[in-house]
GROMACS .gro file of C-alpha atoms in nm:
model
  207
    1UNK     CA    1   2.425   2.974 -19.555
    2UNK     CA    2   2.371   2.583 -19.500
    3UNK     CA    3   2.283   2.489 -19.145
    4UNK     CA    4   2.439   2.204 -18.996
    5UNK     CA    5   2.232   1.869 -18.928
    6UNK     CA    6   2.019   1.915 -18.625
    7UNK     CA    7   2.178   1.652 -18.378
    8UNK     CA    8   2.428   1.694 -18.091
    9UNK     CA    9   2.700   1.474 -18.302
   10UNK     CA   10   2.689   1.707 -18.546
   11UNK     CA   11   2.783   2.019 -18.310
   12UNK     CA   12   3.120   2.011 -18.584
   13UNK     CA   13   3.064   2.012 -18.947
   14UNK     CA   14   2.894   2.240 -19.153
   15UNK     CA   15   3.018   2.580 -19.039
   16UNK     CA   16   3.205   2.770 -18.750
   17UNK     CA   17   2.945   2.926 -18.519
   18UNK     CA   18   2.630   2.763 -18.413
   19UNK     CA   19   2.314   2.848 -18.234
   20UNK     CA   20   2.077   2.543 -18.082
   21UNK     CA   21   1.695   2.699 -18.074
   22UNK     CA   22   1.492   2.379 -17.885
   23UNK     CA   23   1.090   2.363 -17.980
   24UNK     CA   24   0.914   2.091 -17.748
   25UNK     CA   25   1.085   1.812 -17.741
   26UNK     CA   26   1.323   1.871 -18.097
   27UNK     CA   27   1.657   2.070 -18.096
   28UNK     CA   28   1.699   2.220 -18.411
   29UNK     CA   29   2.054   2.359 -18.516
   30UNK     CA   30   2.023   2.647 -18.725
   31UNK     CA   31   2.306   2.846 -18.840
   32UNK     CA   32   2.376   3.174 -18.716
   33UNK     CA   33   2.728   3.317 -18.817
   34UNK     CA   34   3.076   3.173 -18.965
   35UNK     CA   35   3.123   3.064 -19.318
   36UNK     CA   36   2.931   2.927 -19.515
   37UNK     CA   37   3.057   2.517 -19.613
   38UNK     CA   38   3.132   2.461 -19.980
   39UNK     CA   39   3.233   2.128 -20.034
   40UNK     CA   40   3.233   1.910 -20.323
   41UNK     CA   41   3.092   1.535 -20.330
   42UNK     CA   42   3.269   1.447 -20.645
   43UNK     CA   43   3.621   1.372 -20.429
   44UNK     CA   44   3.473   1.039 -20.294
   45UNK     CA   45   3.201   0.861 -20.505
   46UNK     CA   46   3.201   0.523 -20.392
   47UNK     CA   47   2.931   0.385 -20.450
   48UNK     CA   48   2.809   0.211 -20.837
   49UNK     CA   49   2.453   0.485 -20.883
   50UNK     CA   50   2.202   0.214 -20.827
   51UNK     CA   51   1.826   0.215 -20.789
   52UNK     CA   52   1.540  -0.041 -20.718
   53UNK     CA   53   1.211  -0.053 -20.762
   54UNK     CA   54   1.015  -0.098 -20.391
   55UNK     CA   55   0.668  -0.030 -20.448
   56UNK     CA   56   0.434   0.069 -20.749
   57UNK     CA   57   0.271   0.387 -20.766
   58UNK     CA   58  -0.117   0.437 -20.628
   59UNK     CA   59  -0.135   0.794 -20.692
   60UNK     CA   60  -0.119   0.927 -21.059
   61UNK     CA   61  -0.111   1.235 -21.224
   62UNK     CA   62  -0.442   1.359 -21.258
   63UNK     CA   63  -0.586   1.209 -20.969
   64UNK     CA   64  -0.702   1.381 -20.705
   65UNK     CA   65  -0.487   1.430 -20.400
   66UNK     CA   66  -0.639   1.362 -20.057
   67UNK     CA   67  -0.589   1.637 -19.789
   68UNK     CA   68  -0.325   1.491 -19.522
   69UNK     CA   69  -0.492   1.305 -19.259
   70UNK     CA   70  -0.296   1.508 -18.973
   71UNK     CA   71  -0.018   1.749 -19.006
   72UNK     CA   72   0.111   1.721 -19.359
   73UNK     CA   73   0.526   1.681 -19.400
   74UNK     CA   74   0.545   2.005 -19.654
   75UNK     CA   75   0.357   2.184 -19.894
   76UNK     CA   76   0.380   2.257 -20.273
   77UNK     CA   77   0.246   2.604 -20.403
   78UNK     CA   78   0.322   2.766 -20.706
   79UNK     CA   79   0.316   2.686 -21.036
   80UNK     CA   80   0.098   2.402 -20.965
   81UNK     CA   81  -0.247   2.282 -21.069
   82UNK     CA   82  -0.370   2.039 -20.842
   83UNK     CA   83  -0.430   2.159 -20.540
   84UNK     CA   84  -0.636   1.999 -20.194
   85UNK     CA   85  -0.627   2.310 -19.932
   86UNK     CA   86  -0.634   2.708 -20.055
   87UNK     CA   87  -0.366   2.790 -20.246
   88UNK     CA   88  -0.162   2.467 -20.245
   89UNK     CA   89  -0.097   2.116 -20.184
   90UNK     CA   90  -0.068   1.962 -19.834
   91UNK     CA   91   0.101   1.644 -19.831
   92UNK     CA   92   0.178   1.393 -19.558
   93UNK     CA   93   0.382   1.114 -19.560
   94UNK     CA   94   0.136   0.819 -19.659
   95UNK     CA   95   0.050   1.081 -19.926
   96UNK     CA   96   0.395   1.108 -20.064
   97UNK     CA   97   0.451   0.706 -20.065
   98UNK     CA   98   0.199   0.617 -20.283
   99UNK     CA   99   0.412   0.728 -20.561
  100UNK     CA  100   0.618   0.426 -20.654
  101UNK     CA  101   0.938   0.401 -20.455
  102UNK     CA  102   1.263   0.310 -20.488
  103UNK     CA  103   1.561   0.231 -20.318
  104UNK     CA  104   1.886   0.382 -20.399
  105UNK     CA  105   2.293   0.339 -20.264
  106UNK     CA  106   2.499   0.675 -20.296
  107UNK     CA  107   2.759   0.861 -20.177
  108UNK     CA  108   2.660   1.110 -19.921
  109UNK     CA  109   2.821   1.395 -19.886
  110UNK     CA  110   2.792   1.509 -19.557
  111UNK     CA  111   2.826   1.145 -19.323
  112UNK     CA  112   3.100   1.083 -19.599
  113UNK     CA  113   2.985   0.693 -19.675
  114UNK     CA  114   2.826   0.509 -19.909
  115UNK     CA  115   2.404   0.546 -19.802
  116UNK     CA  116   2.075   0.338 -19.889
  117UNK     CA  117   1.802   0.562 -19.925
  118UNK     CA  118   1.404   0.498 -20.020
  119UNK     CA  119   1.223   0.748 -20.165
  120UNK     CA  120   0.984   0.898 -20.467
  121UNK     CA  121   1.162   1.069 -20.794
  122UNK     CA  122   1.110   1.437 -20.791
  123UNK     CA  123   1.003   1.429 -21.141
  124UNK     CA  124   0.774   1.208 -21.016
  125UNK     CA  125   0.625   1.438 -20.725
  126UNK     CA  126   0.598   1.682 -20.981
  127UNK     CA  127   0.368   1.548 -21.194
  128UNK     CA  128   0.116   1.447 -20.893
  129UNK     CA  129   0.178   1.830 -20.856
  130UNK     CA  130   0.067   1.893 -21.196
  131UNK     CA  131   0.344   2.167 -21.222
  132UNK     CA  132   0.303   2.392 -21.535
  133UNK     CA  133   0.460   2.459 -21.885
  134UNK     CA  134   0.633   2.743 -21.787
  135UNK     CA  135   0.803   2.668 -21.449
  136UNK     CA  136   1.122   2.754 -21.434
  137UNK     CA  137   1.226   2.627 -21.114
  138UNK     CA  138   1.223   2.455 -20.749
  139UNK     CA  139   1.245   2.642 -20.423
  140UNK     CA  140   1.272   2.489 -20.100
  141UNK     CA  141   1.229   2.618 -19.787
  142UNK     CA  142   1.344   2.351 -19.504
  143UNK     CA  143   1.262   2.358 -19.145
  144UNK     CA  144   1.471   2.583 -19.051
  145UNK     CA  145   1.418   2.818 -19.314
  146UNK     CA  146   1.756   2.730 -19.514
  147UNK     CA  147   1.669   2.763 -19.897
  148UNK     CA  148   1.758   2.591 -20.196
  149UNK     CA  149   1.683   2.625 -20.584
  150UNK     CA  150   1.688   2.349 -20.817
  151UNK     CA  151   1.575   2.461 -21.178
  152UNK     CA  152   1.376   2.259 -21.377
  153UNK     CA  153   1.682   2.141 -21.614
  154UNK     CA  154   1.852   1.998 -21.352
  155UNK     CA  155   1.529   1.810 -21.243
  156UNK     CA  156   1.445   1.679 -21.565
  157UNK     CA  157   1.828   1.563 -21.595
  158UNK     CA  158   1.688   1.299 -21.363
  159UNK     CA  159   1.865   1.141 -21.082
  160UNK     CA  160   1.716   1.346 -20.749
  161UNK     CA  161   1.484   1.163 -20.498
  162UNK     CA  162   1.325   1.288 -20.230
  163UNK     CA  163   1.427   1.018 -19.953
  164UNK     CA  164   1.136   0.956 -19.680
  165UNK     CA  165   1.335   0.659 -19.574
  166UNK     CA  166   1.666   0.509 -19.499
  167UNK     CA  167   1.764   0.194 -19.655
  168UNK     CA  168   1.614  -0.063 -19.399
  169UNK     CA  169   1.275   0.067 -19.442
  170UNK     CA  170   1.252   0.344 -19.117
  171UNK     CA  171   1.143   0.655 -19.105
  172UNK     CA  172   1.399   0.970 -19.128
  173UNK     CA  173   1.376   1.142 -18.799
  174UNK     CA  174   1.445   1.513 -18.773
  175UNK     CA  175   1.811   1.476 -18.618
  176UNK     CA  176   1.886   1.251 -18.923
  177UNK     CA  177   1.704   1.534 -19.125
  178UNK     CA  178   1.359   1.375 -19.219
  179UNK     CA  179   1.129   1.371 -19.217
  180UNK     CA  180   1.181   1.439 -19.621
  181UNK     CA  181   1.534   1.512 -19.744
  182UNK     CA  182   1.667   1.528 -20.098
  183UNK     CA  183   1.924   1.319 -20.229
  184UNK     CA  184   2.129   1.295 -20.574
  185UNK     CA  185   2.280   0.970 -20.743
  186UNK     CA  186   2.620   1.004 -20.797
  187UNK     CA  187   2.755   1.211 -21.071
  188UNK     CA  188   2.440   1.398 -21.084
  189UNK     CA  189   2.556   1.791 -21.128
  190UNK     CA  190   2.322   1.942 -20.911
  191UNK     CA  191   2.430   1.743 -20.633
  192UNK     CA  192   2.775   1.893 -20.713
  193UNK     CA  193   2.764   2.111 -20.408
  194UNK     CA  194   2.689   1.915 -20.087
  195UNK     CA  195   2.474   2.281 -20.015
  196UNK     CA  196   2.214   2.150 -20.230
  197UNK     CA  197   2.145   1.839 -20.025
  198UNK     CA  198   1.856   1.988 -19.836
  199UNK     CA  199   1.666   1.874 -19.520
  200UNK     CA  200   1.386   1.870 -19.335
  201UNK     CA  201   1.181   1.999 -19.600
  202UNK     CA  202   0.844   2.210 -19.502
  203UNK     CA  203   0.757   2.380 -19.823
  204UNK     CA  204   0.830   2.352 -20.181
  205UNK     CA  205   0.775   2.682 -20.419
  206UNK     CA  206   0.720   2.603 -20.763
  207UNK     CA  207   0.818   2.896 -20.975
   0.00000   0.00000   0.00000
C-alpha cells in the first residue's frame, strides 16, 4: 500500500484513509486503510528525458567508503561487498554526492508537472556498493516502512536516479520526501507505476 507524501497539502492524494503519526518536530503520513493508488505516469509525459552532468565522481568502486560523519541517510545490506559498519554500508549524504551527479527534467507522477531533479545513477550507487554476481534484486524500505522492489533488469535498463536534490541545488526535505527519493526518466518501465516512485528512503536490501 503506497503512503501518501508526508505534508499537510498532501492530506488528498494517494489513498482514502489516512493516519498522521508526529516524531519531534516531523509529521509523517503513513497509510493506514483505503485503497491502495494505481496510477499510471505514461498519460502525461511532458517533458523531452534529459540529463546533465553536475559534478564528477570522487568515490569509485573499489574504494573504501568512509563511515557517515553523523547519522547516515540509509543503509545498503545484502548482497554487497563493501561494507564500513557490521553488516552493511552506512551512508550519509556528503557520502552519496561524491558519486558524479546529474541533473535531470521529468515528468512526475505524483505533483503531475514537469520536475528538475539532481541526483547519483543507481547503477552507479551500486557499484560503490560492490553488489554481487548473483543479485537478483533491490528492496527498499522507506521511512515509513512502505516497500518497493526493483530487480536488477530493470536497473541495468538504466534511467533511475536516486534524487538528493531538487533542480536549484537544495536539499529534499522530508515533507517533499528527501531526504533521498527515487526517480525514473520518462518512458522508463519501471517507473510505469507511480507506486514505484519511493521516498524517504532508510534502507536498501540487496538481494
Amino acid at each position: 500500500m503506497r503512503s501518501m507524501r508526508w505534508s499537510v497539502a498532501g492530506l488528498v492524494g494517494r489513498l482514502g484513509v489516512r493516519c498522521v503519526a508526529v516524531t519531534g518536530v516531523l509529521t509523517l503520513v503513513a497509510a493506514c486503510g483505503g485503497q491502495a493508488a494505481t496510477q499510471s505516469t505514461t498519460a502525461e509525459h511532458n517533458a523531452a528525458p534529459s540529463a546533465t552532468a553536475v559534478s564528477p565522481a570522487t568515490l569509485k568502486p573499489g574504494q573504501a567508503v568512509p563511515a557517515p560523519s553523523g547519522k547516515p541517510v540509509f543503509t545498503i545490506t545484502g548482497k554487497i561487498t563493501t561494507t564500513n559498519q557490521d553488516g552493511g554500508l552506512a551512508l550519509d549524504l556528503s557520502t552519496v554526492e561524491r558519486l558524479a551527479i546529474h541533473q535531470v527534467r521529468l515528468y512526475e507522477p505524483w505533483t503531475k508537472q514537469n520536475t528538475d531533479f539532481r541526483g547519483v545513477w543507481l547503477q552507479d550507487l551500486l557499484a560503490i556498493a560492490g553488489v554481487k554476481a548473483d543479485a537478483a534484486k533491490l528492496h527498499f524500505v522507506a521511512l515509513d516502512d512502505y516497500t518497493v522492489d526493483l530487480t536488477m533488469a530493470d536497473i541495468r535498463a538504466g534511467g533511475i536516479m536516486l534524487a538528493t536534490r531538487a533542480g536549484d541545488g537544495s536539499t529534499l526535505p522530508i515533507d517533499k520526501g528527501g531526504p533521498t527519493r527515487i526517480v525514473f526518466l520518462n518512458g522508463v518501465k519501471a517507473g510505469a507505476n507511480a507506486d514505484q516512485w519511493i521516498w524517504s528512503i532508510k534502507a536498501i536490501d540487496v538481494q
